Tab-separated table of C-alpha atoms in Angstrom:
chain	number	residue	atom	x	y	z
A	28	UNK	CA	12.238	-2.285	7.513
A	29	UNK	CA	15.278	-3.988	7.874
A	30	UNK	CA	16.576	-5.211	11.389
A	31	UNK	CA	20.341	-5.405	11.814
A	32	UNK	CA	21.112	-7.747	14.477
A	33	UNK	CA	24.771	-7.990	15.838
A	34	UNK	CA	26.433	-11.396	16.867
A	35	UNK	CA	29.050	-11.091	19.635
A	36	UNK	CA	30.809	-14.632	20.289
A	37	UNK	CA	27.571	-16.917	21.168
A	38	UNK	CA	25.457	-13.750	21.979
A	39	UNK	CA	22.542	-12.061	19.609
A	40	UNK	CA	21.826	-8.772	20.263
A	41	UNK	CA	19.796	-6.344	18.448
A	42	UNK	CA	21.188	-3.335	16.812
A	43	UNK	CA	18.819	-1.488	14.602
A	44	UNK	CA	14.965	-2.272	14.460
A	45	UNK	CA	13.513	-1.081	10.758
A	46	UNK	CA	15.739	1.329	9.399
A	47	UNK	CA	15.221	2.618	6.210
A	48	UNK	CA	18.672	3.094	4.896
A	49	UNK	CA	22.435	2.567	6.495
A	50	UNK	CA	22.836	5.607	8.809
A	51	UNK	CA	26.320	6.756	9.733
A	52	UNK	CA	27.127	7.790	13.175
A	53	UNK	CA	26.249	11.002	12.823
A	54	UNK	CA	22.506	10.189	11.654
A	55	UNK	CA	22.297	7.622	14.477
A	56	UNK	CA	20.366	10.386	16.851
A	57	UNK	CA	18.194	10.787	13.721
A	58	UNK	CA	17.130	7.723	13.494
A	59	UNK	CA	16.613	7.395	17.393
A	60	UNK	CA	14.400	10.549	16.972
A	61	UNK	CA	11.824	8.742	13.984
A	62	UNK	CA	11.697	5.514	16.125
A	63	UNK	CA	14.062	3.314	13.980
A	64	UNK	CA	16.416	2.517	16.395
A	65	UNK	CA	15.512	-0.017	19.592
A	66	UNK	CA	18.309	0.143	21.942
A	67	UNK	CA	17.700	-3.733	23.532
A	68	UNK	CA	21.942	-4.650	24.107
A	69	UNK	CA	24.610	-4.349	26.306
A	70	UNK	CA	26.605	-1.134	25.651
A	71	UNK	CA	30.255	-3.156	24.947
A	72	UNK	CA	30.269	-4.606	21.488
A	73	UNK	CA	27.845	-2.981	20.201
A	74	UNK	CA	28.881	0.279	20.780
A	75	UNK	CA	32.135	-1.207	18.785
A	76	UNK	CA	30.309	-2.679	16.274
A	77	UNK	CA	28.405	0.900	15.571
A	78	UNK	CA	31.207	2.841	16.051
A	79	UNK	CA	32.990	1.129	13.424
A	80	UNK	CA	30.676	1.535	10.510
A	81	UNK	CA	30.036	4.983	11.479
A	82	UNK	CA	33.381	6.316	11.415
A	83	UNK	CA	35.286	7.726	8.588
A	84	UNK	CA	37.402	4.487	8.192
A	85	UNK	CA	35.990	2.020	5.642
A	86	UNK	CA	34.891	-1.197	6.994
A	87	UNK	CA	34.386	-4.510	4.844
A	88	UNK	CA	31.039	-6.155	4.827
A	89	UNK	CA	30.327	-9.306	2.717
A	90	UNK	CA	27.148	-11.368	2.087
A	91	UNK	CA	27.348	-14.710	0.185
A	92	UNK	CA	25.047	-15.779	-2.212
A	93	UNK	CA	24.595	-19.370	-3.340
A	94	UNK	CA	24.582	-20.511	-6.992
A	95	UNK	CA	21.840	-22.980	-7.138
A	96	UNK	CA	19.837	-20.937	-10.143
A	97	UNK	CA	21.247	-19.512	-12.918
A	98	UNK	CA	20.020	-16.178	-11.718
A	99	UNK	CA	18.841	-14.729	-8.239
A	100	UNK	CA	15.299	-13.934	-7.136
A	101	UNK	CA	13.283	-11.126	-5.482
A	102	UNK	CA	14.041	-13.178	-2.171
A	103	UNK	CA	17.893	-12.241	-2.557
A	104	UNK	CA	16.995	-8.361	-2.691
A	105	UNK	CA	16.602	-7.654	0.965
A	106	UNK	CA	20.556	-8.802	1.379
A	107	UNK	CA	21.499	-6.937	-1.657
A	108	UNK	CA	20.213	-3.944	-0.694
A	109	UNK	CA	21.964	-4.229	2.264
A	110	UNK	CA	24.991	-4.413	1.075
A	111	UNK	CA	24.148	-1.399	-1.030
A	112	UNK	CA	23.349	0.511	2.185
A	113	UNK	CA	27.087	-0.247	3.520
A	114	UNK	CA	28.134	1.011	0.086
A	115	UNK	CA	26.321	4.375	0.693
A	116	UNK	CA	27.570	4.782	3.608
A	117	UNK	CA	31.388	4.497	2.517
A	118	UNK	CA	32.393	0.971	3.048
A	119	UNK	CA	33.682	-1.628	0.884
A	120	UNK	CA	30.928	-4.375	-0.067
A	121	UNK	CA	31.709	-7.794	-1.048
A	122	UNK	CA	29.376	-10.134	-2.654
A	123	UNK	CA	30.649	-14.099	-2.241
A	124	UNK	CA	28.916	-16.585	-4.732
A	125	UNK	CA	29.749	-20.066	-3.499
A	126	UNK	CA	31.160	-21.736	-6.349
A	127	UNK	CA	32.424	-24.340	-3.869
A	128	UNK	CA	29.455	-24.086	-1.352
A	129	UNK	CA	26.943	-24.134	-4.079
A	130	UNK	CA	28.133	-27.681	-4.583
A	131	UNK	CA	27.319	-28.446	-1.112
A	132	UNK	CA	24.140	-26.487	-0.700
A	133	UNK	CA	23.032	-24.735	2.605
A	134	UNK	CA	20.585	-26.777	4.892
A	135	UNK	CA	19.518	-23.746	6.315
A	136	UNK	CA	15.590	-23.294	5.781
A	137	UNK	CA	15.771	-26.433	3.987
A	138	UNK	CA	13.098	-29.224	4.794
A	139	UNK	CA	15.318	-31.374	2.449
A	140	UNK	CA	18.436	-32.189	0.758
A	141	UNK	CA	19.294	-29.988	-2.171
A	142	UNK	CA	19.409	-31.740	-5.447
A	143	UNK	CA	23.032	-31.645	-6.009
A	144	UNK	CA	24.300	-29.862	-9.318
A	145	UNK	CA	26.993	-30.625	-11.901
A	146	UNK	CA	30.156	-28.549	-11.527
A	147	UNK	CA	29.652	-26.963	-14.699
A	148	UNK	CA	26.267	-25.850	-14.364
A	149	UNK	CA	27.157	-24.556	-11.086
A	150	UNK	CA	30.074	-22.544	-12.450
A	151	UNK	CA	27.690	-21.422	-15.084
A	152	UNK	CA	25.029	-19.803	-12.390
A	153	UNK	CA	28.230	-18.344	-10.531
A	154	UNK	CA	29.292	-16.319	-13.976
A	155	UNK	CA	25.189	-15.406	-14.340
A	156	UNK	CA	25.038	-13.908	-10.810
A	157	UNK	CA	28.462	-12.357	-10.836
A	158	UNK	CA	27.282	-10.080	-13.634
A	159	UNK	CA	23.567	-9.750	-12.455
A	160	UNK	CA	25.364	-8.373	-9.021
A	161	UNK	CA	27.449	-6.043	-11.009
A	162	UNK	CA	24.329	-4.582	-12.987
A	163	UNK	CA	22.360	-4.028	-10.186
A	164	UNK	CA	25.199	-2.538	-8.350
A	165	UNK	CA	25.816	-0.276	-11.339
A	166	UNK	CA	22.172	0.434	-11.701
A	167	UNK	CA	21.945	2.006	-8.040
A	168	UNK	CA	24.851	3.968	-8.772
A	169	UNK	CA	23.527	5.465	-12.046
A	170	UNK	CA	19.843	5.735	-11.138
A	171	UNK	CA	19.949	6.145	-6.922
A	172	UNK	CA	23.024	7.468	-6.029
A	173	UNK	CA	22.787	11.098	-5.741
A	174	UNK	CA	26.093	12.480	-4.541
A	175	UNK	CA	28.351	11.987	-7.760
A	176	UNK	CA	31.032	13.842	-5.756
A	177	UNK	CA	31.358	11.361	-3.276
A	178	UNK	CA	32.354	8.147	-5.402
A	179	UNK	CA	30.951	4.566	-4.309
A	180	UNK	CA	33.761	1.430	-3.658
A	181	UNK	CA	33.079	-0.632	-6.531
A	182	UNK	CA	31.710	-4.272	-5.295
A	183	UNK	CA	33.941	-6.878	-5.268
A	184	UNK	CA	32.636	-10.644	-5.992
A	185	UNK	CA	34.230	-13.014	-5.125
A	186	UNK	CA	34.136	-16.867	-5.615
A	187	UNK	CA	34.907	-19.253	-2.854
A	188	UNK	CA	35.847	-21.816	-5.425
A	189	UNK	CA	39.134	-19.890	-5.993
A	190	UNK	CA	40.550	-20.967	-2.555
A	191	UNK	CA	39.126	-24.073	-1.864
A	192	UNK	CA	40.506	-25.557	-5.209
A	193	UNK	CA	44.070	-25.139	-3.752
A	194	UNK	CA	42.632	-26.608	-0.239
A	195	UNK	CA	42.849	-30.537	-0.225
A	196	UNK	CA	40.084	-32.000	2.259
A	197	UNK	CA	42.761	-33.609	4.546
A	198	UNK	CA	44.217	-30.055	5.109
A	199	UNK	CA	41.144	-28.373	5.337
A	200	UNK	CA	39.919	-30.919	8.592
A	201	UNK	CA	43.067	-30.869	9.809
A	202	UNK	CA	43.904	-27.019	9.855
A	203	UNK	CA	40.012	-25.788	9.794
A	204	UNK	CA	38.059	-28.803	11.517
A	205	UNK	CA	40.048	-29.156	14.523
A	206	UNK	CA	38.275	-25.460	15.711
A	207	UNK	CA	34.703	-26.702	15.461
A	208	UNK	CA	33.070	-28.173	18.577
A	209	UNK	CA	30.019	-30.828	18.057
A	210	UNK	CA	27.727	-29.625	20.470
A	211	UNK	CA	27.816	-26.135	18.980
A	212	UNK	CA	27.257	-27.527	15.404
A	213	UNK	CA	24.357	-29.930	16.996
A	214	UNK	CA	22.880	-26.916	18.295
A	215	UNK	CA	22.165	-24.933	15.271
A	216	UNK	CA	18.488	-24.613	14.849
A	217	UNK	CA	19.421	-25.852	11.110
A	218	UNK	CA	20.536	-28.939	12.318
A	219	UNK	CA	17.953	-29.457	14.879
A	220	UNK	CA	15.067	-28.915	12.538
A	221	UNK	CA	16.473	-31.656	9.629
A	222	UNK	CA	17.838	-34.113	12.534
A	223	UNK	CA	14.457	-34.300	13.834
A	224	UNK	CA	13.029	-34.219	10.219
A	225	UNK	CA	12.036	-37.726	8.225
A	226	UNK	CA	14.744	-36.904	5.404
A	227	UNK	CA	17.125	-36.547	8.370
A	228	UNK	CA	20.445	-34.760	7.544
A	229	UNK	CA	23.772	-35.568	5.376
A	230	UNK	CA	27.294	-35.141	6.526
A	231	UNK	CA	27.840	-33.165	3.595
A	232	UNK	CA	24.915	-30.819	4.959
A	233	UNK	CA	26.167	-30.553	8.212
A	234	UNK	CA	29.572	-29.708	6.701
A	235	UNK	CA	28.356	-26.411	5.087
A	236	UNK	CA	28.777	-24.503	8.184
A	237	UNK	CA	32.450	-25.338	8.565
A	238	UNK	CA	32.727	-23.569	4.947
A	239	UNK	CA	30.982	-20.792	5.435
A	240	UNK	CA	32.919	-20.214	8.584
A	241	UNK	CA	36.060	-20.404	6.436
A	242	UNK	CA	35.122	-18.203	3.874
A	243	UNK	CA	34.752	-15.234	6.499
A	244	UNK	CA	38.119	-16.026	7.896
A	245	UNK	CA	39.335	-15.986	3.960
A	246	UNK	CA	38.102	-12.735	3.682
A	247	UNK	CA	38.876	-11.133	6.851
A	248	UNK	CA	42.717	-12.371	6.235
A	249	UNK	CA	42.743	-11.446	2.832
A	250	UNK	CA	40.136	-8.573	2.893
A	251	UNK	CA	40.080	-7.618	6.572
A	252	UNK	CA	36.306	-8.021	6.800
A	253	UNK	CA	34.861	-7.363	9.794
A	254	UNK	CA	31.456	-7.688	8.814
A	255	UNK	CA	29.393	-10.449	7.392
A	256	UNK	CA	25.773	-9.226	6.347
A	257	UNK	CA	22.647	-12.486	5.617
A	258	UNK	CA	19.290	-13.450	6.446
A	259	UNK	CA	18.022	-14.460	9.986
A	260	UNK	CA	18.170	-18.160	9.057
A	261	UNK	CA	21.915	-17.349	8.531
A	262	UNK	CA	22.619	-16.729	12.042
A	263	UNK	CA	24.216	-20.213	13.137
A	264	UNK	CA	26.507	-19.998	10.029
A	265	UNK	CA	27.589	-16.517	11.267
A	266	UNK	CA	27.971	-17.556	14.705
A	267	UNK	CA	30.524	-20.755	13.724
A	268	UNK	CA	32.169	-18.048	11.151
A	269	UNK	CA	32.629	-15.986	14.711
A	270	UNK	CA	33.950	-18.971	16.888
A	271	UNK	CA	36.677	-19.958	14.067
A	272	UNK	CA	38.170	-16.510	13.756
A	273	UNK	CA	38.284	-16.093	17.311
A	274	UNK	CA	40.146	-19.421	17.815
A	275	UNK	CA	42.454	-19.234	15.098
A	276	UNK	CA	42.857	-15.261	14.569
A	277	UNK	CA	42.065	-14.082	18.112
A	278	UNK	CA	39.896	-11.237	16.238
A	279	UNK	CA	36.280	-9.898	17.122
A	280	UNK	CA	33.779	-9.540	13.952
A	281	UNK	CA	30.764	-8.894	13.638
A	282	UNK	CA	27.449	-10.297	12.023
A	283	UNK	CA	24.329	-8.273	10.688
A	284	UNK	CA	21.256	-10.330	10.002
A	285	UNK	CA	18.156	-9.340	8.269
A	286	UNK	CA	14.807	-10.424	8.683
A	287	UNK	CA	13.633	-13.327	5.941
A	288	UNK	CA	10.516	-11.547	4.234
A	289	UNK	CA	7.378	-13.832	3.711
A	290	UNK	CA	3.874	-13.490	2.384
A	291	UNK	CA	0.749	-13.594	3.747
A	292	UNK	CA	0.521	-17.205	3.647
A	293	UNK	CA	4.172	-17.658	5.167
A	294	UNK	CA	6.153	-18.595	2.150
A	295	UNK	CA	9.155	-17.036	1.282
A	296	UNK	CA	9.265	-13.737	-0.622
A	297	UNK	CA	9.002	-14.494	-4.287
A	298	UNK	CA	9.013	-17.934	-4.300
A	299	UNK	CA	5.224	-18.529	-3.314
A	300	UNK	CA	3.438	-21.978	-5.213
A	301	UNK	CA	7.306	-22.486	-6.657
A	302	UNK	CA	6.902	-19.623	-9.064
A	303	UNK	CA	10.243	-17.760	-8.112
A	304	UNK	CA	10.338	-14.172	-9.276
A	305	UNK	CA	13.479	-14.130	-10.815
A	306	UNK	CA	15.966	-10.796	-11.075
A	307	UNK	CA	17.227	-12.322	-14.573
A	308	UNK	CA	15.037	-10.859	-17.454
A	309	UNK	CA	15.026	-13.848	-19.486
A	310	UNK	CA	13.375	-16.069	-16.857
A	311	UNK	CA	11.529	-12.999	-15.255
A	312	UNK	CA	10.474	-9.993	-17.371
A	313	UNK	CA	10.584	-6.411	-15.946
A	314	UNK	CA	6.559	-6.241	-16.528
A	315	UNK	CA	6.156	-9.386	-14.341
A	316	UNK	CA	8.341	-8.081	-11.748
A	317	UNK	CA	6.472	-4.802	-11.751
A	318	UNK	CA	3.036	-6.210	-11.706
A	319	UNK	CA	4.330	-8.495	-8.806
A	320	UNK	CA	5.127	-5.621	-6.706
A	321	UNK	CA	1.869	-3.754	-8.111
A	322	UNK	CA	0.178	-6.894	-6.266
A	323	UNK	CA	1.604	-6.646	-3.141
A	324	UNK	CA	-1.170	-6.089	-0.240
A	325	UNK	CA	-1.872	-2.768	1.535
A	326	UNK	CA	-1.117	-4.860	4.774
A	327	UNK	CA	2.884	-5.035	3.037
A	328	UNK	CA	3.394	-2.311	1.232
A	329	UNK	CA	4.451	0.401	3.428
A	330	UNK	CA	6.995	-2.220	5.407
A	331	UNK	CA	8.065	-3.369	1.711
A	332	UNK	CA	9.023	-0.004	0.788
A	333	UNK	CA	11.002	1.092	3.937
A	334	UNK	CA	12.553	-2.337	3.360
A	335	UNK	CA	13.844	-1.924	-0.006
A	336	UNK	CA	13.833	0.887	-1.455
A	337	UNK	CA	16.119	3.892	-0.953
A	338	UNK	CA	13.324	6.515	-0.268
A	339	UNK	CA	13.235	8.919	2.551
A	340	UNK	CA	11.218	8.112	5.232
A	341	UNK	CA	9.472	11.254	5.020
A	342	UNK	CA	8.494	10.518	1.192
A	343	UNK	CA	7.199	7.104	2.335
A	344	UNK	CA	4.990	8.819	5.050
A	345	UNK	CA	3.464	11.036	2.878
A	346	UNK	CA	2.913	8.336	-0.094
A	347	UNK	CA	1.140	5.936	2.287
A	348	UNK	CA	-0.949	8.963	3.919
A	349	UNK	CA	-2.180	9.761	0.247
A	350	UNK	CA	-2.312	5.587	-0.621
A	351	UNK	CA	-4.549	5.289	2.616
A	352	UNK	CA	-7.027	8.166	1.289
A	353	UNK	CA	-7.188	6.647	-2.041
A	354	UNK	CA	-6.243	3.205	-2.255
A	355	UNK	CA	-7.874	2.387	-5.449
A	356	UNK	CA	-5.228	4.075	-7.300
A	357	UNK	CA	-2.452	1.766	-5.500
A	358	UNK	CA	-0.066	4.795	-5.645
A	359	UNK	CA	2.239	2.843	-2.962
A	360	UNK	CA	2.813	-0.127	-4.734
A	361	UNK	CA	3.444	1.382	-8.379
A	362	UNK	CA	5.944	3.608	-6.454
A	363	UNK	CA	7.745	-0.003	-5.319
A	364	UNK	CA	7.426	-1.297	-8.147
A	365	UNK	CA	9.090	1.185	-10.038
A	366	UNK	CA	11.862	1.695	-7.494
A	367	UNK	CA	12.333	-2.308	-7.504
A	368	UNK	CA	12.483	-2.636	-11.396
A	369	UNK	CA	14.434	0.500	-12.223
A	370	UNK	CA	17.079	-1.053	-9.892
A	371	UNK	CA	17.161	-4.248	-11.263
A	372	UNK	CA	16.188	-3.685	-15.020
A	373	UNK	CA	17.433	-0.194	-15.200
A	374	UNK	CA	15.461	3.031	-16.950
A	375	UNK	CA	14.913	0.294	-20.022
A	376	UNK	CA	13.351	-2.133	-18.406
A	377	UNK	CA	11.026	0.183	-16.472
A	378	UNK	CA	9.856	1.943	-19.373
A	379	UNK	CA	9.079	-1.750	-20.747
A	380	UNK	CA	7.294	-2.803	-18.203
A	381	UNK	CA	5.020	0.495	-17.887
A	382	UNK	CA	4.728	0.381	-21.231
A	383	UNK	CA	2.908	-3.284	-21.117
A	384	UNK	CA	0.981	-2.098	-18.293
A	385	UNK	CA	-0.347	1.097	-19.975
A	386	UNK	CA	-1.359	-0.932	-22.465
A	387	UNK	CA	-3.540	-3.594	-20.566
A	388	UNK	CA	-4.712	-1.427	-18.344
A	389	UNK	CA	-5.444	1.843	-19.640
A	390	UNK	CA	-5.817	0.800	-22.917
A	391	UNK	CA	-2.865	2.872	-24.296
A	392	UNK	CA	-1.773	0.996	-27.926
A	393	UNK	CA	0.838	3.768	-28.530
A	394	UNK	CA	2.984	2.532	-25.444
A	395	UNK	CA	3.041	-0.790	-27.199
A	396	UNK	CA	3.775	0.333	-30.392
A	397	UNK	CA	7.468	1.525	-29.100
A	398	UNK	CA	8.326	-2.252	-27.820
A	399	UNK	CA	10.109	-4.702	-30.082
A	400	UNK	CA	8.382	-7.855	-30.812
A	401	UNK	CA	10.731	-10.000	-28.628
A	402	UNK	CA	9.806	-7.503	-25.877
A	403	UNK	CA	6.190	-7.950	-26.209
A	404	UNK	CA	6.112	-11.505	-26.468
A	405	UNK	CA	8.589	-11.848	-23.174
A	406	UNK	CA	6.687	-9.169	-21.184
A	407	UNK	CA	3.600	-11.680	-21.818
A	408	UNK	CA	4.823	-14.802	-19.968
A	409	UNK	CA	6.832	-16.207	-23.159
A	410	UNK	CA	3.238	-15.996	-25.001
A	411	UNK	CA	3.720	-17.756	-28.388
A	412	UNK	CA	5.226	-15.666	-31.343
A	413	UNK	CA	3.940	-16.719	-34.768
A	414	UNK	CA	5.178	-15.095	-37.849
A	415	UNK	CA	2.535	-14.157	-40.958
A	416	UNK	CA	2.777	-13.187	-44.169
A	417	UNK	CA	-0.449	-11.051	-45.069
A	418	UNK	CA	-2.712	-12.035	-47.545
A	419	UNK	CA	-5.816	-10.188	-49.011
A	420	UNK	CA	-9.176	-11.148	-48.059
A	421	UNK	CA	-7.714	-12.824	-44.470
A	422	UNK	CA	-10.043	-12.750	-41.672
A	423	UNK	CA	-10.387	-12.944	-38.216
A	424	UNK	CA	-10.620	-16.517	-37.801
A	425	UNK	CA	-7.522	-16.986	-40.531
A	426	UNK	CA	-5.141	-15.053	-37.666
A	427	UNK	CA	-6.581	-17.054	-34.936
A	428	UNK	CA	-6.027	-20.284	-36.469
A	429	UNK	CA	-2.726	-19.543	-38.044
A	430	UNK	CA	-1.641	-18.233	-34.684
A	431	UNK	CA	-2.942	-21.770	-33.325
A	432	UNK	CA	-4.974	-20.047	-30.685
A	433	UNK	CA	-7.585	-22.347	-30.422
A	434	UNK	CA	-7.469	-26.291	-30.922
A	435	UNK	CA	-10.094	-26.308	-33.901
A	436	UNK	CA	-11.917	-24.241	-36.153
A	437	UNK	CA	-14.955	-25.003	-34.433
A	438	UNK	CA	-14.074	-23.901	-30.878
A	439	UNK	CA	-12.246	-20.953	-32.887
A	440	UNK	CA	-15.619	-19.899	-34.649
A	441	UNK	CA	-17.863	-20.533	-31.023
A	442	UNK	CA	-15.369	-18.178	-28.728
A	443	UNK	CA	-14.972	-15.364	-31.422
A	444	UNK	CA	-18.592	-15.185	-31.781
A	445	UNK	CA	-19.254	-14.861	-27.624
A	446	UNK	CA	-16.718	-12.560	-27.434
A	447	UNK	CA	-14.025	-14.414	-25.934
A	448	UNK	CA	-10.969	-13.433	-28.675
A	449	UNK	CA	-9.470	-10.302	-29.089
A	450	UNK	CA	-7.169	-8.536	-31.150
A	451	UNK	CA	-4.695	-5.202	-29.554
A	452	UNK	CA	-6.990	-4.888	-26.922
A	453	UNK	CA	-10.542	-4.835	-28.636
A	454	UNK	CA	-12.754	-7.588	-29.233
A	455	UNK	CA	-13.674	-9.060	-32.720
A	456	UNK	CA	-16.926	-10.918	-32.479
A	457	UNK	CA	-17.047	-11.873	-36.351
A	458	UNK	CA	-14.825	-14.584	-37.527
A	459	UNK	CA	-15.411	-13.376	-40.937
A	460	UNK	CA	-14.311	-10.276	-40.429
A	461	UNK	CA	-11.171	-9.291	-42.816
A	462	UNK	CA	-8.236	-7.412	-41.453
A	463	UNK	CA	-7.446	-3.994	-41.842
A	464	UNK	CA	-3.897	-2.977	-41.065
A	465	UNK	CA	-5.235	0.511	-39.334
A	466	UNK	CA	-7.124	-1.720	-36.710
A	467	UNK	CA	-5.523	-4.882	-36.169
A	468	UNK	CA	-1.776	-4.313	-37.123
A	469	UNK	CA	0.147	-1.890	-34.969
A	470	UNK	CA	2.513	0.325	-36.317
A	471	UNK	CA	5.649	-2.019	-35.278
A	472	UNK	CA	4.167	-4.732	-36.945
A	473	UNK	CA	2.660	-6.882	-34.216
A	474	UNK	CA	-1.020	-7.871	-33.438
A	475	UNK	CA	-1.787	-9.042	-29.955
A	476	UNK	CA	-4.312	-11.639	-30.031
A	477	UNK	CA	-5.939	-12.729	-26.572
A	478	UNK	CA	-8.177	-15.615	-26.077
A	479	UNK	CA	-10.315	-14.988	-22.413
A	480	UNK	CA	-8.819	-12.977	-19.800
A	481	UNK	CA	-4.892	-14.455	-19.977
A	482	UNK	CA	-4.144	-16.314	-22.775
A	483	UNK	CA	-1.994	-14.022	-24.920
A	484	UNK	CA	-0.528	-14.768	-28.493
A	485	UNK	CA	1.711	-12.347	-30.194
A	486	UNK	CA	1.547	-12.046	-34.404
A	487	UNK	CA	4.575	-10.440	-36.266
A	488	UNK	CA	3.577	-9.547	-39.628
A	489	UNK	CA	6.353	-9.845	-42.406
A	490	UNK	CA	5.417	-6.720	-44.370
């Protein structure tokens, strides 16, 4: 569950360890009774921050996202859900997309410098991520918010390029840079790890913390933003913002940090082996995302349910109790997958994912027949799509060759006879078998071909 840490000036103190949702002041005792609060802090500033978040007065909380790609990935979900929890508690969430800082690159958690992106690419990425964030917040309100009588404050998505365009480099260094101290900047863990690395650190990356700090100052002055939310790797940048605000405006602000989620190998969540699980449907289909969470190890699934869902603790505990009795049903993993697929892709996306899953794992072709050909092709990892005009007497071998399932006819005949070829999840072992529309073609004019266990091909019949 996500651990929030409150940072005041140069001190980092833990506020809440492993809560399931963002609770207002009246629910803190309930959290303590459930064992999700660990008070390991001196009361002075922690109590003030907790009181501000728990009062009826609206606070503004922001989190930043760098547009290094045209989509966020599942590793960004925890911060997005953190913002959603602040919204659920009646506060104003701000999602900052770094159209300016994306050109610099955040060195946090990296061993080498990011590849510099062209301005046009960053601008395109900003627009894509902005729409993505707005969609997720819209899905949350539509499918997860059960108190329509208490309307949520709409998320405000801002682009820091809007204020840096009007700020010259000389003015920025003169007015902002003078408030930073080299000793503090060099002491940041993100800087230290890079200074001692073989690749070193460029001045561009070193300056990143100045810009993130000023982002917070700008949001404080224009939106009275007193809280910043980020992963634990953002601790140094958050502290830089606190120090800048303390020196320029003399106001007390608070940082909320969330843990970085990693897999069993220690890789960042959703990015192992360089294959990110993206939130954009065009890059990762709802089915692929659904299956990613279905494959969550038993040792991790309860933690992710607490971190990434809005389910009550009691529901999670009851689900886990049933899961431990019958782990072969994967109930907890399926619940996690359904919750997150619906949050990101809505009910339509979840229905597509479950239809593909049902077809593959339960042999339920009726679910597959409800989908468009584009959805089927995308769900199978961008499986090759071939349009074929049926001809009388067309055989299993003919369709396999026209769909380019095999490099040669000899390979096709050998593998088909060996049972390595399927049409609509049924093995076709006779290359000379004539195709039958009732058997080999679904009602939506699609045939799903498979070679081996994982190589899919989609045929759209031009009937």
